Short mmCIF file of C-alpha atoms in Angstrom, two decimals:
data_model
loop_
_atom_site.label_atom_id
_atom_site.label_comp_id
_atom_site.label_asym_id
_atom_site.label_seq_id
_atom_site.Cartn_x
_atom_site.Cartn_y
_atom_site.Cartn_z
CA UNK Q 29 6.58 -7.46 -43.67
CA UNK Q 30 7.44 -5.23 -40.44
CA UNK Q 31 5.14 -2.28 -41.19
CA UNK Q 32 2.13 -4.48 -41.10
CA UNK Q 33 2.05 -4.90 -37.59
CA UNK Q 34 -0.58 -3.36 -35.85
CA UNK Q 35 -0.91 -2.73 -31.75
CA UNK Q 36 -3.65 -4.66 -30.25
CA UNK Q 37 -3.82 -4.86 -26.13
CA UNK Q 38 0.04 -5.25 -25.38
CA UNK Q 39 0.56 -7.24 -28.56
CA UNK Q 40 1.15 -6.71 -32.52
CA UNK Q 41 -0.80 -9.12 -34.88
CA UNK Q 42 1.06 -9.26 -38.00
CA UNK Q 43 -1.40 -9.72 -41.14
CA UNK Q 44 1.17 -11.42 -43.32
CA UNK Q 45 1.89 -14.70 -41.24
CA UNK Q 46 -0.78 -14.54 -38.37
CA UNK Q 47 1.27 -14.63 -35.43
CA UNK Q 48 1.52 -12.89 -32.31
CA UNK Q 49 4.64 -10.92 -31.05
CA UNK Q 50 5.18 -9.27 -27.55
CA UNK Q 51 7.52 -6.44 -29.54
CA UNK Q 52 6.83 -3.40 -31.74
CA UNK Q 53 8.47 -3.95 -34.58
CA UNK Q 54 11.79 -2.07 -34.01
CA UNK Q 55 12.74 -0.65 -37.49
CA UNK Q 56 12.96 2.75 -36.20
CA UNK Q 57 13.91 4.10 -32.70
CA UNK Q 58 10.77 5.65 -31.61
CA UNK Q 59 8.99 2.16 -31.37
CA UNK Q 60 12.67 0.69 -29.45
CA UNK Q 61 11.87 3.66 -27.23
CA UNK Q 62 8.40 2.86 -26.42
CA UNK Q 63 8.95 -0.77 -25.92
CA UNK Q 64 12.31 -0.21 -23.34
CA UNK Q 65 9.91 2.06 -21.30
CA UNK Q 66 6.85 0.29 -21.52
CA UNK Q 67 8.66 -2.55 -20.05
CA UNK Q 68 10.68 -0.44 -17.80
CA UNK Q 69 7.46 1.06 -16.25
CA UNK Q 70 5.71 -2.31 -15.72
CA UNK Q 71 9.16 -3.75 -14.25
CA UNK Q 72 8.89 -0.03 -11.49
CA UNK Q 73 5.42 -0.08 -10.70
CA UNK Q 74 5.67 -4.26 -9.80
CA UNK Q 75 8.94 -3.80 -8.08
CA UNK Q 76 7.50 -0.72 -5.75
CA UNK Q 77 4.15 -2.35 -4.99
CA UNK Q 78 5.79 -5.76 -3.99
CA UNK Q 79 8.53 -4.07 -1.70
CA UNK Q 80 5.81 -1.54 -0.08
CA UNK Q 81 3.34 -4.67 0.42
CA UNK Q 82 6.69 -6.03 2.07
CA UNK Q 83 7.50 -3.45 4.16
CA UNK Q 84 3.52 -3.10 5.16
CA UNK Q 85 3.20 -6.63 6.14
CA UNK Q 86 6.87 -6.94 7.94
CA UNK Q 87 5.64 -4.03 10.34
CA UNK Q 88 1.73 -5.41 10.53
CA UNK Q 89 3.75 -9.06 12.07
CA UNK Q 90 5.17 -7.31 14.45
CA UNK Q 91 2.81 -5.35 15.55
CA UNK Q 92 0.70 -8.27 16.21
CA UNK Q 93 4.17 -10.03 17.85
CA UNK Q 94 4.49 -7.17 20.03
CA UNK Q 95 0.81 -7.24 21.21
CA UNK Q 96 1.44 -10.79 21.67
CA UNK Q 97 4.68 -10.64 24.03
CA UNK Q 98 3.57 -7.83 26.00
CA UNK Q 99 -0.21 -8.41 26.38
CA UNK Q 100 -0.46 -8.12 30.01
CA UNK Q 101 2.41 -5.54 30.30
CA UNK Q 102 0.68 -1.99 30.57
CA UNK Q 103 -1.64 -1.88 33.16
CA UNK Q 104 -2.22 1.97 33.06
CA UNK Q 105 -3.86 1.37 29.63
CA UNK Q 106 -4.21 -2.12 28.44
CA UNK Q 107 -6.00 -0.93 25.38
CA UNK Q 108 -2.22 -0.46 24.00
CA UNK Q 109 -1.51 -4.27 23.22
CA UNK Q 110 -5.33 -4.64 22.00
CA UNK Q 111 -4.79 -1.62 19.45
CA UNK Q 112 -1.07 -3.60 18.35
CA UNK Q 113 -3.11 -6.46 17.58
CA UNK Q 114 -6.41 -4.91 16.03
CA UNK Q 115 -4.21 -2.41 13.71
CA UNK Q 116 -1.73 -5.50 12.67
CA UNK Q 117 -4.98 -8.04 11.62
CA UNK Q 118 -6.56 -4.76 9.71
CA UNK Q 119 -3.01 -4.11 8.16
CA UNK Q 120 -2.59 -7.89 6.73
CA UNK Q 121 -6.17 -7.71 5.75
CA UNK Q 122 -5.99 -4.94 3.94
CA UNK Q 123 -2.77 -6.23 1.53
CA UNK Q 124 -4.70 -9.05 -0.19
CA UNK Q 125 -7.53 -6.83 -0.09
CA UNK Q 126 -5.64 -4.48 -2.37
CA UNK Q 127 -4.13 -7.38 -4.59
CA UNK Q 128 -7.78 -8.54 -5.29
CA UNK Q 129 -8.90 -4.87 -6.41
CA UNK Q 130 -6.52 -4.16 -8.02
CA UNK Q 131 -6.31 -7.56 -9.91
CA UNK Q 132 -10.49 -7.02 -10.72
CA UNK Q 133 -9.99 -3.12 -11.94
CA UNK Q 134 -7.39 -4.90 -14.35
CA UNK Q 135 -9.63 -6.58 -16.65
CA UNK Q 136 -11.14 -2.60 -17.97
CA UNK Q 137 -14.73 -3.47 -16.83
CA UNK Q 138 -15.66 -3.17 -13.20
CA UNK Q 139 -18.25 -5.64 -12.00
CA UNK Q 140 -19.48 -7.00 -8.56
CA UNK Q 141 -16.43 -8.55 -7.43
CA UNK Q 142 -14.58 -5.40 -7.87
CA UNK Q 143 -17.46 -3.43 -6.28
CA UNK Q 144 -17.66 -5.53 -3.34
CA UNK Q 145 -13.78 -5.49 -3.14
CA UNK Q 146 -14.29 -1.92 -2.99
CA UNK Q 147 -16.34 -1.15 -0.32
CA UNK Q 148 -14.60 -4.26 1.79
CA UNK Q 149 -11.54 -1.77 1.18
CA UNK Q 150 -13.38 1.66 1.94
CA UNK Q 151 -14.78 0.04 5.73
CA UNK Q 152 -11.34 -1.06 6.48
CA UNK Q 153 -9.97 2.11 5.51
CA UNK Q 154 -12.61 3.70 7.72
CA UNK Q 155 -12.15 1.15 10.51
CA UNK Q 156 -8.08 1.61 10.01
CA UNK Q 157 -8.23 5.74 10.11
CA UNK Q 158 -10.61 5.41 13.34
CA UNK Q 159 -8.70 2.84 15.05
CA UNK Q 160 -5.96 5.05 14.09
CA UNK Q 161 -7.24 8.06 16.16
CA UNK Q 162 -8.23 6.26 18.96
CA UNK Q 163 -4.41 4.70 19.35
CA UNK Q 164 -3.25 8.03 19.44
CA UNK Q 165 -5.67 8.97 21.72
CA UNK Q 166 -4.70 6.39 24.24
CA UNK Q 167 -1.18 6.68 23.81
CA UNK Q 168 -0.93 10.37 24.21
CA UNK Q 169 -2.85 9.68 27.67
CA UNK Q 170 0.13 8.32 29.51
CA UNK Q 171 2.81 10.14 27.96
CA UNK Q 172 5.89 8.46 28.69
CA UNK Q 173 4.92 6.30 31.59
CA UNK Q 174 7.13 4.72 34.27
CA UNK Q 175 8.23 1.15 33.96
CA UNK Q 176 6.10 -0.27 36.54
CA UNK Q 177 2.88 1.37 34.53
CA UNK Q 178 3.29 0.29 31.14
CA UNK Q 179 6.61 -2.03 29.71
CA UNK Q 180 8.98 1.06 28.04
CA UNK Q 181 9.71 -1.23 24.88
CA UNK Q 182 5.98 -1.64 24.28
CA UNK Q 183 5.39 2.54 24.58
CA UNK Q 184 8.60 2.90 22.66
CA UNK Q 185 7.73 0.66 19.70
CA UNK Q 186 3.94 1.94 19.75
CA UNK Q 187 5.47 5.57 19.31
CA UNK Q 188 7.66 4.51 16.57
CA UNK Q 189 4.99 2.89 14.41
CA UNK Q 190 2.84 5.81 15.12
CA UNK Q 191 6.22 7.80 13.79
CA UNK Q 192 5.87 6.20 10.84
CA UNK Q 193 1.90 6.29 9.96
CA UNK Q 194 2.62 9.67 10.51
CA UNK Q 195 5.14 9.81 7.79
CA UNK Q 196 3.53 7.82 5.72
CA UNK Q 197 0.18 9.73 5.92
CA UNK Q 198 2.43 12.86 5.19
CA UNK Q 199 4.30 10.81 2.21
CA UNK Q 200 1.01 10.08 0.65
CA UNK Q 201 -0.34 13.65 0.78
CA UNK Q 202 2.52 15.19 -0.53
CA UNK Q 203 2.43 12.53 -3.47
CA UNK Q 204 -1.35 13.22 -4.18
CA UNK Q 205 -0.53 17.05 -3.97
CA UNK Q 206 2.28 16.44 -6.41
CA UNK Q 207 0.40 14.36 -8.55
CA UNK Q 208 -2.08 17.24 -8.70
CA UNK Q 209 0.12 19.47 -9.59
CA UNK Q 210 0.92 17.52 -12.70
CA UNK Q 211 -2.06 16.90 -13.55
CA UNK Q 212 -2.91 20.69 -13.62
CA UNK Q 213 0.34 21.61 -15.24
CA UNK Q 214 -0.85 19.06 -18.02
CA UNK Q 215 -4.30 20.52 -18.78
CA UNK Q 216 -2.90 23.64 -18.65
CA UNK Q 217 -0.38 22.95 -21.46
CA UNK Q 218 -3.18 21.05 -23.26
#
């Protein structure tokens, strides 16, 4: 009876009793290892995604809070609080759009909803990149101002936020290079 189970979309159908089970037949070690690995991979992906979204959300909210608190405290470059406010809002908008994009891509068909969400995501990404470059220009134009020119707390927060973004960009590029190397290595051995 256990040998008569067949896999179909992550469920196993028994031809003998017409019931569905979430687990493959565990009569050999290979099926057990496959089952445990699939569950661990799904859990790790969900945990990593949730923690990444959580950290990203916290940074965006703190950017908005700092922009509101220090709105009029940088007279030499009043674009800095505006930069933080818009960057925080764009970051917060990116999170649900990314979740919607993943949800619409999961059904296998890429319909109109997926295409629209992808276009909005692309536009937000391009705007975010341009806004990040503008923020860097504004920050480096007033390299470490005096407290009378711009509040030090605001400026140092902006500086640290920029450093965090640079580290994240470097990490993403590093991961992309590693994935390309793995793909080339896998293609060479196949």
